[in-house]
Structures are given as structure tokens and as C-alpha cells.
């Protein structure tokens, strides 16, 4: 044990010292006055390799490693080790490249500070592998290690956005405020969509344990966001039309959010958050801009947001819970197919079970609206306009990115359900199960055919949910 500790200590110390050398070396050129030739020089191959490495590591490797850690897979450590090695190499290349140079930026600052959580996570990972201090320090180290791991996708997303801003020369003094508004709100819509998809696929048990409906959480976030927006959209002087619109949207969000919280008491579902999304989308769809392409992109963003809200209303109000009795269907006749339901007597009848496919519509449309809003700043659209690209091509490109991100998100959910401690459960249940992570970290297995209290649709005066039984013709 002493020998192992000594080896790991040397490794951590070596990584720490090397990172400090990299940081000190990398930022020396930012203090120098850069010429126009340096600022507009071609991008060399080393910088391209830096960007490719960081996209692969922070966009693919680290999220996969995080999921493998959550499922307690033995592939977690090898995956994260590869990620650590590649990202340290990428950081070095980002400071050692030639060709185009960049002024000091938030991307460069975070690139140095990001070494702290990287090294902290690496140190904690090595410490946990030693399996010491089991009853004293280890439980706290596990929590810190897990918390750091969960914030890495957010950290990587933010650093990637800052990297794109620096590379494209966007968000200058005149456009910084608009960039912040679009990137923060767009990222919020994307995060909202991913979290909603997580709740609808893996979070049912967790929601049941909290005793709160999804709209209770939505409404709190909307209300808090609205309060902030109400007092930050106008900074004195003459009120512009946009100032008034954005401020009123803030008022809409906090008043509607408060109503949603009240209606969601006692584990009840409601449509207020979805209605707020619809109204926000309508406001954005009629948000006239200086350029025609900007007006059209904002309009499609608004229509996409309206669609997200409407599909959420349908999901809450009209989609019934699964109503087939256990043992009634086989693998080829389930809620994942469109085949007719076969009763015990062999009679065919229309499928009455809810298809889970519809539940992907609201979160995907939220993700797509987020990409559209992030891509709708004046600076970005001026570049697109000058390049001769029409709004159709541009919008299809944003939807393609949304499909790609949603694909990777669903892959991560699938990876969680089929690796580590979940692999045996999935195999033994034939894959016909819903998994979720309660606060204590233990997996619970539930039947997808059983009713879920928090997921029940808005009550109607139609009596209890009808169950297809063997005694029916």
C-alpha cells in the first residue's frame, strides 16, 4: 500500500508541475501587442489538432466516462485516463501553436483555470482507487468526485462556446450583450430539453421519491429566471421596443412560474410551463430584426418553441399511461411497436398503450430551439448573409446539430442502462424495464406497464383508467 501511494503521489506531483509550466508558457504571448498580420494569419495544423482533441475529449470521451462512472463500470477509469492524457496534450498544443494569434480572452483564462478541476478530479480518482480511510474521508471524497464529474459537461460546453467565439472573432464590445443573452438562453433551452428527456426516460423513480411533479421543478426555474430577467433587461435611459418586450417576458415567466408552482402542489401536473413556452415562442416568432435572414431565423426559432410547448401540453393532458395488463404482450407486441394488441382470446384490437416515441418530441424541439437561438445573433447572421447562404440552409444546419446532440444524449442514456451495475438487471429483465437513480444511488427496477403517480395525465371526468383485461372480447 505504501509503495502504491508513493507511485501515485509522484504521478500527481508531476502532472501538477507540468501543468504550471504549460500555463506559464502559454499565456506569455497574451501580454504582448499583437499585429494585424498575427491576428489574421492562417490557422496552422497544430491549432486544428488542438481543437479536434478538445472537441473529442470534452464532447465525447469525458461524457462517456462520466456515465460509466455513474453506472460503476470498470471501464470508467481507463476512459477517463485517456481523456486526461488527451486534454493535457490539447492544452499544450493550444498554447504552442504558430500562425494565427489571439488576444487575451475568457477562453484563454478558463483554459488555465480548468487545470484545477482536472487535477482535483485526477487526484480524487487515484485516492479512491486506493480504498483507504473507508469510514472517515472516503465518503466525502466520493461525493466531491461525483459532483466534479457531473459539472464537466457544463464546463466543456462553456469552454467550447468561448473557443468558437474567439476563433470566429464574435461578441466584440458592441455585440457582447446580445451574445450573452443568446448563448445563455439558448444553452438553457438545450439543457432544459436534455433534463426533460432524462426525466422521461430514466428519472421516473427519482421523481416518485421526491413527491413532486415535473412541472413543479419547471415552474421554479421559470419563476427564478423571470425575476432575474425582469430587472436585468433595461439599464437606464430610453426604453426601446426590445427592452420592453424582454422585460415583459421576464414578468410573464415569474408570474406564470408562480402559478405553476401553486398548481403543482400535492404532486399534481399542469400545463403552465408549457403554455409559457408557447407564449415565449410566439413573441420570438414576431421579433422583427434588421436583416431579413435574422427575422426568418427568429421566426423559425419561435415556431419550434411553440411546437415544443404544444407537444408538452399534449403529453401532459392527453397521453394515457400504459394500460395493458402484465403478461398480455410479447416482445413483438409492446408499447414500442405499432402492431395491434392481442388479447388472451386471440382477438386483435387497436393498440391502446402509449408509445414512448412521442415523449421525445418536446425535449428534442427544446434542444433544436436552443441551437436556433444561439445561432441568431446579429454578428453571426451578418457573416452568413455576407457568405451568400440563405436562411433555409442555415436553419437545416442548426437542426442537424440538434439531431446530433440528441442522438449522443440518447446514446449516453442507453449506455447507462446497459453497463456496470445495470448490465445484469437489463439482461435479466430482457431489456423491458425502466431504470432511475434515486438520491441514495441505488438502482430501482420498475415495470413500464405499472401506473406512475407523478406521470399520470391531468385528471379528467372520465373515471378511472381503463385496463385491457383477459375478460374483454
PDB file of N, CA, C and O in Angstrom, residues 44-97:
ATOM      1  N   UNK A  44      -2.824  27.265 -38.285  1.00  0.00           N
ATOM      2  CA  UNK A  44      -1.886  26.194 -38.599  1.00  0.00           C
ATOM      3  C   UNK A  44      -2.419  24.836 -38.138  1.00  0.00           C
ATOM      4  O   UNK A  44      -3.428  24.736 -37.435  1.00  0.00           O
ATOM      5  N   UNK A  45      -1.729  23.776 -38.517  1.00  0.00           N
ATOM      6  CA  UNK A  45      -2.182  22.409 -38.240  1.00  0.00           C
ATOM      7  C   UNK A  45      -2.202  22.101 -36.748  1.00  0.00           C
ATOM      8  O   UNK A  45      -3.052  21.341 -36.270  1.00  0.00           O
ATOM      9  N   UNK A  46      -1.276  22.678 -35.993  1.00  0.00           N
ATOM     10  CA  UNK A  46      -1.232  22.409 -34.552  1.00  0.00           C
ATOM     11  C   UNK A  46      -2.500  22.918 -33.875  1.00  0.00           C
ATOM     12  O   UNK A  46      -3.072  22.248 -33.002  1.00  0.00           O
ATOM     13  N   UNK A  47      -2.965  24.105 -34.270  1.00  0.00           N
ATOM     14  CA  UNK A  47      -4.184  24.636 -33.679  1.00  0.00           C
ATOM     15  C   UNK A  47      -5.397  23.793 -34.074  1.00  0.00           C
ATOM     16  O   UNK A  47      -6.314  23.584 -33.264  1.00  0.00           O
ATOM     17  N   UNK A  48      -5.428  23.293 -35.323  1.00  0.00           N
ATOM     18  CA  UNK A  48      -6.527  22.416 -35.727  1.00  0.00           C
ATOM     19  C   UNK A  48      -6.537  21.140 -34.893  1.00  0.00           C
ATOM     20  O   UNK A  48      -7.593  20.635 -34.497  1.00  0.00           O
ATOM     21  N   UNK A  49      -5.335  20.594 -34.637  1.00  0.00           N
ATOM     22  CA  UNK A  49      -5.246  19.386 -33.802  1.00  0.00           C
ATOM     23  C   UNK A  49      -5.728  19.689 -32.388  1.00  0.00           C
ATOM     24  O   UNK A  49      -6.427  18.883 -31.765  1.00  0.00           O
ATOM     25  N   UNK A  50      -5.355  20.861 -31.858  1.00  0.00           N
ATOM     26  CA  UNK A  50      -5.830  21.274 -30.529  1.00  0.00           C
ATOM     27  C   UNK A  50      -7.350  21.284 -30.478  1.00  0.00           C
ATOM     28  O   UNK A  50      -7.955  20.730 -29.549  1.00  0.00           O
ATOM     29  N   UNK A  51      -7.982  21.903 -31.470  1.00  0.00           N
ATOM     30  CA  UNK A  51      -9.445  21.990 -31.474  1.00  0.00           C
ATOM     31  C   UNK A  51     -10.071  20.607 -31.603  1.00  0.00           C
ATOM     32  O   UNK A  51     -11.052  20.295 -30.911  1.00  0.00           O
ATOM     33  N   UNK A  52      -9.521  19.772 -32.487  1.00  0.00           N
ATOM     34  CA  UNK A  52     -10.082  18.432 -32.677  1.00  0.00           C
ATOM     35  C   UNK A  52      -9.959  17.607 -31.397  1.00  0.00           C
ATOM     36  O   UNK A  52     -10.910  16.905 -30.998  1.00  0.00           O
ATOM     37  N   UNK A  53      -8.798  17.687 -30.731  1.00  0.00           N
ATOM     38  CA  UNK A  53      -8.601  16.929 -29.497  1.00  0.00           C
ATOM     39  C   UNK A  53      -9.589  17.355 -28.421  1.00  0.00           C
ATOM     40  O   UNK A  53     -10.203  16.515 -27.753  1.00  0.00           O
ATOM     41  N   UNK A  54      -9.742  18.654 -28.240  1.00  0.00           N
ATOM     42  CA  UNK A  54     -10.609  19.133 -27.167  1.00  0.00           C
ATOM     43  C   UNK A  54     -12.080  18.823 -27.448  1.00  0.00           C
ATOM     44  O   UNK A  54     -12.848  18.542 -26.528  1.00  0.00           O
ATOM     45  N   UNK A  55     -12.476  18.878 -28.720  1.00  0.00           N
ATOM     46  CA  UNK A  55     -13.854  18.501 -29.055  1.00  0.00           C
ATOM     47  C   UNK A  55     -14.083  17.027 -28.752  1.00  0.00           C
ATOM     48  O   UNK A  55     -15.113  16.639 -28.173  1.00  0.00           O
ATOM     49  N   UNK A  56     -13.134  16.187 -29.132  1.00  0.00           N
ATOM     50  CA  UNK A  56     -13.273  14.743 -28.893  1.00  0.00           C
ATOM     51  C   UNK A  56     -13.293  14.440 -27.395  1.00  0.00           C
ATOM     52  O   UNK A  56     -14.127  13.671 -26.902  1.00  0.00           O
ATOM     53  N   UNK A  57     -12.375  15.065 -26.645  1.00  0.00           N
ATOM     54  CA  UNK A  57     -12.254  14.764 -25.219  1.00  0.00           C
ATOM     55  C   UNK A  57     -13.454  15.284 -24.437  1.00  0.00           C
ATOM     56  O   UNK A  57     -14.132  14.539 -23.720  1.00  0.00           O
ATOM     57  N   UNK A  58     -13.736  16.597 -24.567  1.00  0.00           N
ATOM     58  CA  UNK A  58     -14.787  17.211 -23.741  1.00  0.00           C
ATOM     59  C   UNK A  58     -16.185  16.927 -24.286  1.00  0.00           C
ATOM     60  O   UNK A  58     -17.163  16.935 -23.529  1.00  0.00           O
ATOM     61  N   UNK A  59     -16.266  16.679 -25.596  1.00  0.00           N
ATOM     62  CA  UNK A  59     -17.573  16.423 -26.175  1.00  0.00           C
ATOM     63  C   UNK A  59     -17.972  14.965 -26.211  1.00  0.00           C
ATOM     64  O   UNK A  59     -19.170  14.650 -26.260  1.00  0.00           O
ATOM     65  N   UNK A  60     -16.995  14.043 -26.162  1.00  0.00           N
ATOM     66  CA  UNK A  60     -17.300  12.614 -26.300  1.00  0.00           C
ATOM     67  C   UNK A  60     -16.707  11.785 -25.159  1.00  0.00           C
ATOM     68  O   UNK A  60     -17.432  11.079 -24.458  1.00  0.00           O
ATOM     69  N   UNK A  61     -15.394  11.879 -24.975  1.00  0.00           N
ATOM     70  CA  UNK A  61     -14.718  10.976 -24.032  1.00  0.00           C
ATOM     71  C   UNK A  61     -15.163  11.230 -22.595  1.00  0.00           C
ATOM     72  O   UNK A  61     -15.561  10.292 -21.889  1.00  0.00           O
ATOM     73  N   UNK A  62     -15.098  12.472 -22.143  1.00  0.00           N
ATOM     74  CA  UNK A  62     -15.459  12.757 -20.756  1.00  0.00           C
ATOM     75  C   UNK A  62     -16.931  12.479 -20.451  1.00  0.00           C
ATOM     76  O   UNK A  62     -17.255  11.942 -19.387  1.00  0.00           O
ATOM     77  N   UNK A  63     -17.889  12.842 -21.322  1.00  0.00           N
ATOM     78  CA  UNK A  63     -19.278  12.445 -21.031  1.00  0.00           C
ATOM     79  C   UNK A  63     -19.468  10.938 -20.942  1.00  0.00           C
ATOM     80  O   UNK A  63     -20.204  10.457 -20.072  1.00  0.00           O
ATOM     81  N   UNK A  64     -18.824  10.190 -21.825  1.00  0.00           N
ATOM     82  CA  UNK A  64     -18.920   8.727 -21.743  1.00  0.00           C
ATOM     83  C   UNK A  64     -18.307   8.242 -20.441  1.00  0.00           C
ATOM     84  O   UNK A  64     -18.863   7.373 -19.751  1.00  0.00           O
ATOM     85  N   UNK A  65     -17.144   8.784 -20.068  1.00  0.00           N
ATOM     86  CA  UNK A  65     -16.513   8.392 -18.814  1.00  0.00           C
ATOM     87  C   UNK A  65     -17.377   8.725 -17.614  1.00  0.00           C
ATOM     88  O   UNK A  65     -17.438   7.956 -16.644  1.00  0.00           O
ATOM     89  N   UNK A  66     -18.066   9.879 -17.660  1.00  0.00           N
ATOM     90  CA  UNK A  66     -18.959  10.254 -16.565  1.00  0.00           C
ATOM     91  C   UNK A  66     -20.082   9.234 -16.415  1.00  0.00           C
ATOM     92  O   UNK A  66     -20.402   8.796 -15.304  1.00  0.00           O
ATOM     93  N   UNK A  67     -20.704   8.849 -17.534  1.00  0.00           N
ATOM     94  CA  UNK A  67     -21.799   7.877 -17.491  1.00  0.00           C
ATOM     95  C   UNK A  67     -21.297   6.526 -16.993  1.00  0.00           C
ATOM     96  O   UNK A  67     -21.961   5.851 -16.193  1.00  0.00           O
ATOM     97  N   UNK A  68     -20.125   6.107 -17.438  1.00  0.00           N
ATOM     98  CA  UNK A  68     -19.562   4.839 -16.969  1.00  0.00           C
ATOM     99  C   UNK A  68     -19.269   4.887 -15.473  1.00  0.00           C
ATOM    100  O   UNK A  68     -19.367   3.878 -14.781  1.00  0.00           O
ATOM    101  N   UNK A  69     -18.915   6.077 -14.972  1.00  0.00           N
ATOM    102  CA  UNK A  69     -18.723   6.222 -13.536  1.00  0.00           C
ATOM    103  C   UNK A  69     -20.029   6.121 -12.775  1.00  0.00           C
ATOM    104  O   UNK A  69     -20.101   5.500 -11.711  1.00  0.00           O
ATOM    105  N   UNK A  70     -21.092   6.714 -13.323  1.00  0.00           N
ATOM    106  CA  UNK A  70     -22.399   6.638 -12.674  1.00  0.00           C
ATOM    107  C   UNK A  70     -22.928   5.212 -12.632  1.00  0.00           C
ATOM    108  O   UNK A  70     -23.600   4.816 -11.679  1.00  0.00           O
ATOM    109  N   UNK A  71     -22.640   4.443 -13.677  1.00  0.00           N
ATOM    110  CA  UNK A  71     -23.084   3.044 -13.696  1.00  0.00           C
ATOM    111  C   UNK A  71     -22.084   2.106 -13.019  1.00  0.00           C
ATOM    112  O   UNK A  71     -22.313   0.904 -12.971  1.00  0.00           O
ATOM    113  N   UNK A  72     -20.987   2.689 -12.529  1.00  0.00           N
ATOM    114  CA  UNK A  72     -19.940   1.931 -11.830  1.00  0.00           C
ATOM    115  C   UNK A  72     -19.342   0.837 -12.710  1.00  0.00           C
ATOM    116  O   UNK A  72     -19.131  -0.301 -12.282  1.00  0.00           O
ATOM    117  N   UNK A  73     -19.081   1.204 -13.939  1.00  0.00           N
ATOM    118  CA  UNK A  73     -18.456   0.276 -14.877  1.00  0.00           C
ATOM    119  C   UNK A  73     -16.947   0.262 -14.669  1.00  0.00           C
ATOM    120  O   UNK A  73     -16.339   1.282 -14.332  1.00  0.00           O
ATOM    121  N   UNK A  74     -16.333  -0.903 -14.920  1.00  0.00           N
ATOM    122  CA  UNK A  74     -14.880  -0.984 -14.771  1.00  0.00           C
ATOM    123  C   UNK A  74     -14.153  -0.261 -15.902  1.00  0.00           C
ATOM    124  O   UNK A  74     -12.930  -0.093 -15.858  1.00  0.00           O
ATOM    125  N   UNK A  75     -14.903   0.202 -16.914  1.00  0.00           N
ATOM    126  CA  UNK A  75     -14.300   0.973 -17.995  1.00  0.00           C
ATOM    127  C   UNK A  75     -14.205   2.469 -17.661  1.00  0.00           C
ATOM    128  O   UNK A  75     -13.654   3.250 -18.449  1.00  0.00           O
ATOM    129  N   UNK A  76     -14.708   2.863 -16.516  1.00  0.00           N
ATOM    130  CA  UNK A  76     -14.692   4.281 -16.149  1.00  0.00           C
ATOM    131  C   UNK A  76     -13.271   4.810 -16.026  1.00  0.00           C
ATOM    132  O   UNK A  76     -12.928   5.846 -16.619  1.00  0.00           O
ATOM    133  N   UNK A  77     -12.432   4.129 -15.279  1.00  0.00           N
ATOM    134  CA  UNK A  77     -11.066   4.606 -15.050  1.00  0.00           C
ATOM    135  C   UNK A  77     -10.251   4.643 -16.348  1.00  0.00           C
ATOM    136  O   UNK A  77      -9.602   5.658 -16.651  1.00  0.00           O
ATOM    137  N   UNK A  78     -10.238   3.569 -17.171  1.00  0.00           N
ATOM    138  CA  UNK A  78      -9.482   3.668 -18.431  1.00  0.00           C
ATOM    139  C   UNK A  78      -9.968   4.792 -19.341  1.00  0.00           C
ATOM    140  O   UNK A  78      -9.154   5.497 -19.954  1.00  0.00           O
ATOM    141  N   UNK A  79     -11.283   4.985 -19.422  1.00  0.00           N
ATOM    142  CA  UNK A  79     -11.820   6.028 -20.294  1.00  0.00           C
ATOM    143  C   UNK A  79     -11.394   7.413 -19.822  1.00  0.00           C
ATOM    144  O   UNK A  79     -10.937   8.249 -20.619  1.00  0.00           O
ATOM    145  N   UNK A  80     -11.531   7.673 -18.524  1.00  0.00           N
ATOM    146  CA  UNK A  80     -11.147   8.984 -18.005  1.00  0.00           C
ATOM    147  C   UNK A  80      -9.642   9.194 -18.067  1.00  0.00           C
ATOM    148  O   UNK A  80      -9.186  10.329 -18.260  1.00  0.00           O
ATOM    149  N   UNK A  81      -8.864   8.140 -17.908  1.00  0.00           N
ATOM    150  CA  UNK A  81      -7.406   8.271 -18.006  1.00  0.00           C
ATOM    151  C   UNK A  81      -6.996   8.712 -19.411  1.00  0.00           C
ATOM    152  O   UNK A  81      -6.135   9.586 -19.581  1.00  0.00           O
ATOM    153  N   UNK A  82      -7.620   8.106 -20.429  1.00  0.00           N
ATOM    154  CA  UNK A  82      -7.352   8.526 -21.805  1.00  0.00           C
ATOM    155  C   UNK A  82      -7.759   9.990 -21.995  1.00  0.00           C
ATOM    156  O   UNK A  82      -7.042  10.780 -22.620  1.00  0.00           O
ATOM    157  N   UNK A  83      -8.916  10.367 -21.423  1.00  0.00           N
ATOM    158  CA  UNK A  83      -9.368  11.751 -21.531  1.00  0.00           C
ATOM    159  C   UNK A  83      -8.409  12.729 -20.890  1.00  0.00           C
ATOM    160  O   UNK A  83      -8.115  13.799 -21.463  1.00  0.00           O
ATOM    161  N   UNK A  84      -7.898  12.393 -19.699  1.00  0.00           N
ATOM    162  CA  UNK A  84      -6.941  13.270 -19.025  1.00  0.00           C
ATOM    163  C   UNK A  84      -5.686  13.470 -19.871  1.00  0.00           C
ATOM    164  O   UNK A  84      -5.202  14.587 -20.031  1.00  0.00           O
ATOM    165  N   UNK A  85      -5.162  12.372 -20.410  1.00  0.00           N
ATOM    166  CA  UNK A  85      -3.932  12.459 -21.199  1.00  0.00           C
ATOM    167  C   UNK A  85      -4.145  13.305 -22.454  1.00  0.00           C
ATOM    168  O   UNK A  85      -3.318  14.165 -22.790  1.00  0.00           O
ATOM    169  N   UNK A  86      -5.267  13.085 -23.135  1.00  0.00           N
ATOM    170  CA  UNK A  86      -5.522  13.825 -24.372  1.00  0.00           C
ATOM    171  C   UNK A  86      -5.775  15.303 -24.120  1.00  0.00           C
ATOM    172  O   UNK A  86      -5.322  16.165 -24.880  1.00  0.00           O
ATOM    173  N   UNK A  87      -6.503  15.615 -23.051  1.00  0.00           N
ATOM    174  CA  UNK A  87      -6.809  17.036 -22.818  1.00  0.00           C
ATOM    175  C   UNK A  87      -5.575  17.809 -22.367  1.00  0.00           C
ATOM    176  O   UNK A  87      -5.414  18.984 -22.719  1.00  0.00           O
ATOM    177  N   UNK A  88      -4.677  17.181 -21.605  1.00  0.00           N
ATOM    178  CA  UNK A  88      -3.436  17.864 -21.246  1.00  0.00           C
ATOM    179  C   UNK A  88      -2.582  18.114 -22.482  1.00  0.00           C
ATOM    180  O   UNK A  88      -1.983  19.187 -22.634  1.00  0.00           O
ATOM    181  N   UNK A  89      -2.566  17.128 -23.394  1.00  0.00           N
ATOM    182  CA  UNK A  89      -1.865  17.338 -24.656  1.00  0.00           C
ATOM    183  C   UNK A  89      -2.514  18.437 -25.480  1.00  0.00           C
ATOM    184  O   UNK A  89      -1.823  19.261 -26.099  1.00  0.00           O
ATOM    185  N   UNK A  90      -3.845  18.475 -25.484  1.00  0.00           N
ATOM    186  CA  UNK A  90      -4.555  19.512 -26.225  1.00  0.00           C
ATOM    187  C   UNK A  90      -4.302  20.894 -25.669  1.00  0.00           C
ATOM    188  O   UNK A  90      -4.173  21.869 -26.428  1.00  0.00           O
ATOM    189  N   UNK A  91      -4.230  21.007 -24.346  1.00  0.00           N
ATOM    190  CA  UNK A  91      -3.943  22.305 -23.731  1.00  0.00           C
ATOM    191  C   UNK A  91      -2.559  22.795 -24.133  1.00  0.00           C
ATOM    192  O   UNK A  91      -2.361  23.975 -24.457  1.00  0.00           O
ATOM    193  N   UNK A  92      -1.601  21.890 -24.142  1.00  0.00           N
ATOM    194  CA  UNK A  92      -0.240  22.261 -24.545  1.00  0.00           C
ATOM    195  C   UNK A  92      -0.218  22.751 -25.994  1.00  0.00           C
ATOM    196  O   UNK A  92       0.374  23.797 -26.309  1.00  0.00           O
ATOM    197  N   UNK A  93      -0.893  22.017 -26.884  1.00  0.00           N
ATOM    198  CA  UNK A  93      -0.903  22.419 -28.290  1.00  0.00           C
ATOM    199  C   UNK A  93      -1.611  23.756 -28.481  1.00  0.00           C
ATOM    200  O   UNK A  93      -1.242  24.538 -29.369  1.00  0.00           O
ATOM    201  N   UNK A  94      -2.620  24.024 -27.646  1.00  0.00           N
ATOM    202  CA  UNK A  94      -3.334  25.288 -27.768  1.00  0.00           C
ATOM    203  C   UNK A  94      -2.480  26.495 -27.450  1.00  0.00           C
ATOM    204  O   UNK A  94      -2.789  27.607 -27.896  1.00  0.00           O
ATOM    205  N   UNK A  95      -1.413  26.281 -26.696  1.00  0.00           N
ATOM    206  CA  UNK A  95      -0.530  27.392 -26.347  1.00  0.00           C
ATOM    207  C   UNK A  95       0.772  27.378 -27.143  1.00  0.00           C
ATOM    208  O   UNK A  95       1.525  28.352 -27.113  1.00  0.00           O
ATOM    209  N   UNK A  96       1.029  26.282 -27.852  1.00  0.00           N
ATOM    210  CA  UNK A  96       2.309  26.152 -28.554  1.00  0.00           C
ATOM    211  C   UNK A  96       2.171  26.338 -30.056  1.00  0.00           C
ATOM    212  O   UNK A  96       3.146  26.171 -30.780  1.00  0.00           O
ATOM    213  N   UNK A  97       0.974  26.654 -30.529  1.00  0.00           N
ATOM    214  CA  UNK A  97       0.782  26.747 -31.980  1.00  0.00           C
ATOM    215  C   UNK A  97       1.398  28.016 -32.538  1.00  0.00           C
ATOM    216  O   UNK A  97       1.664  28.989 -31.832  1.00  0.00           O
TER     217      UNK A  97
END
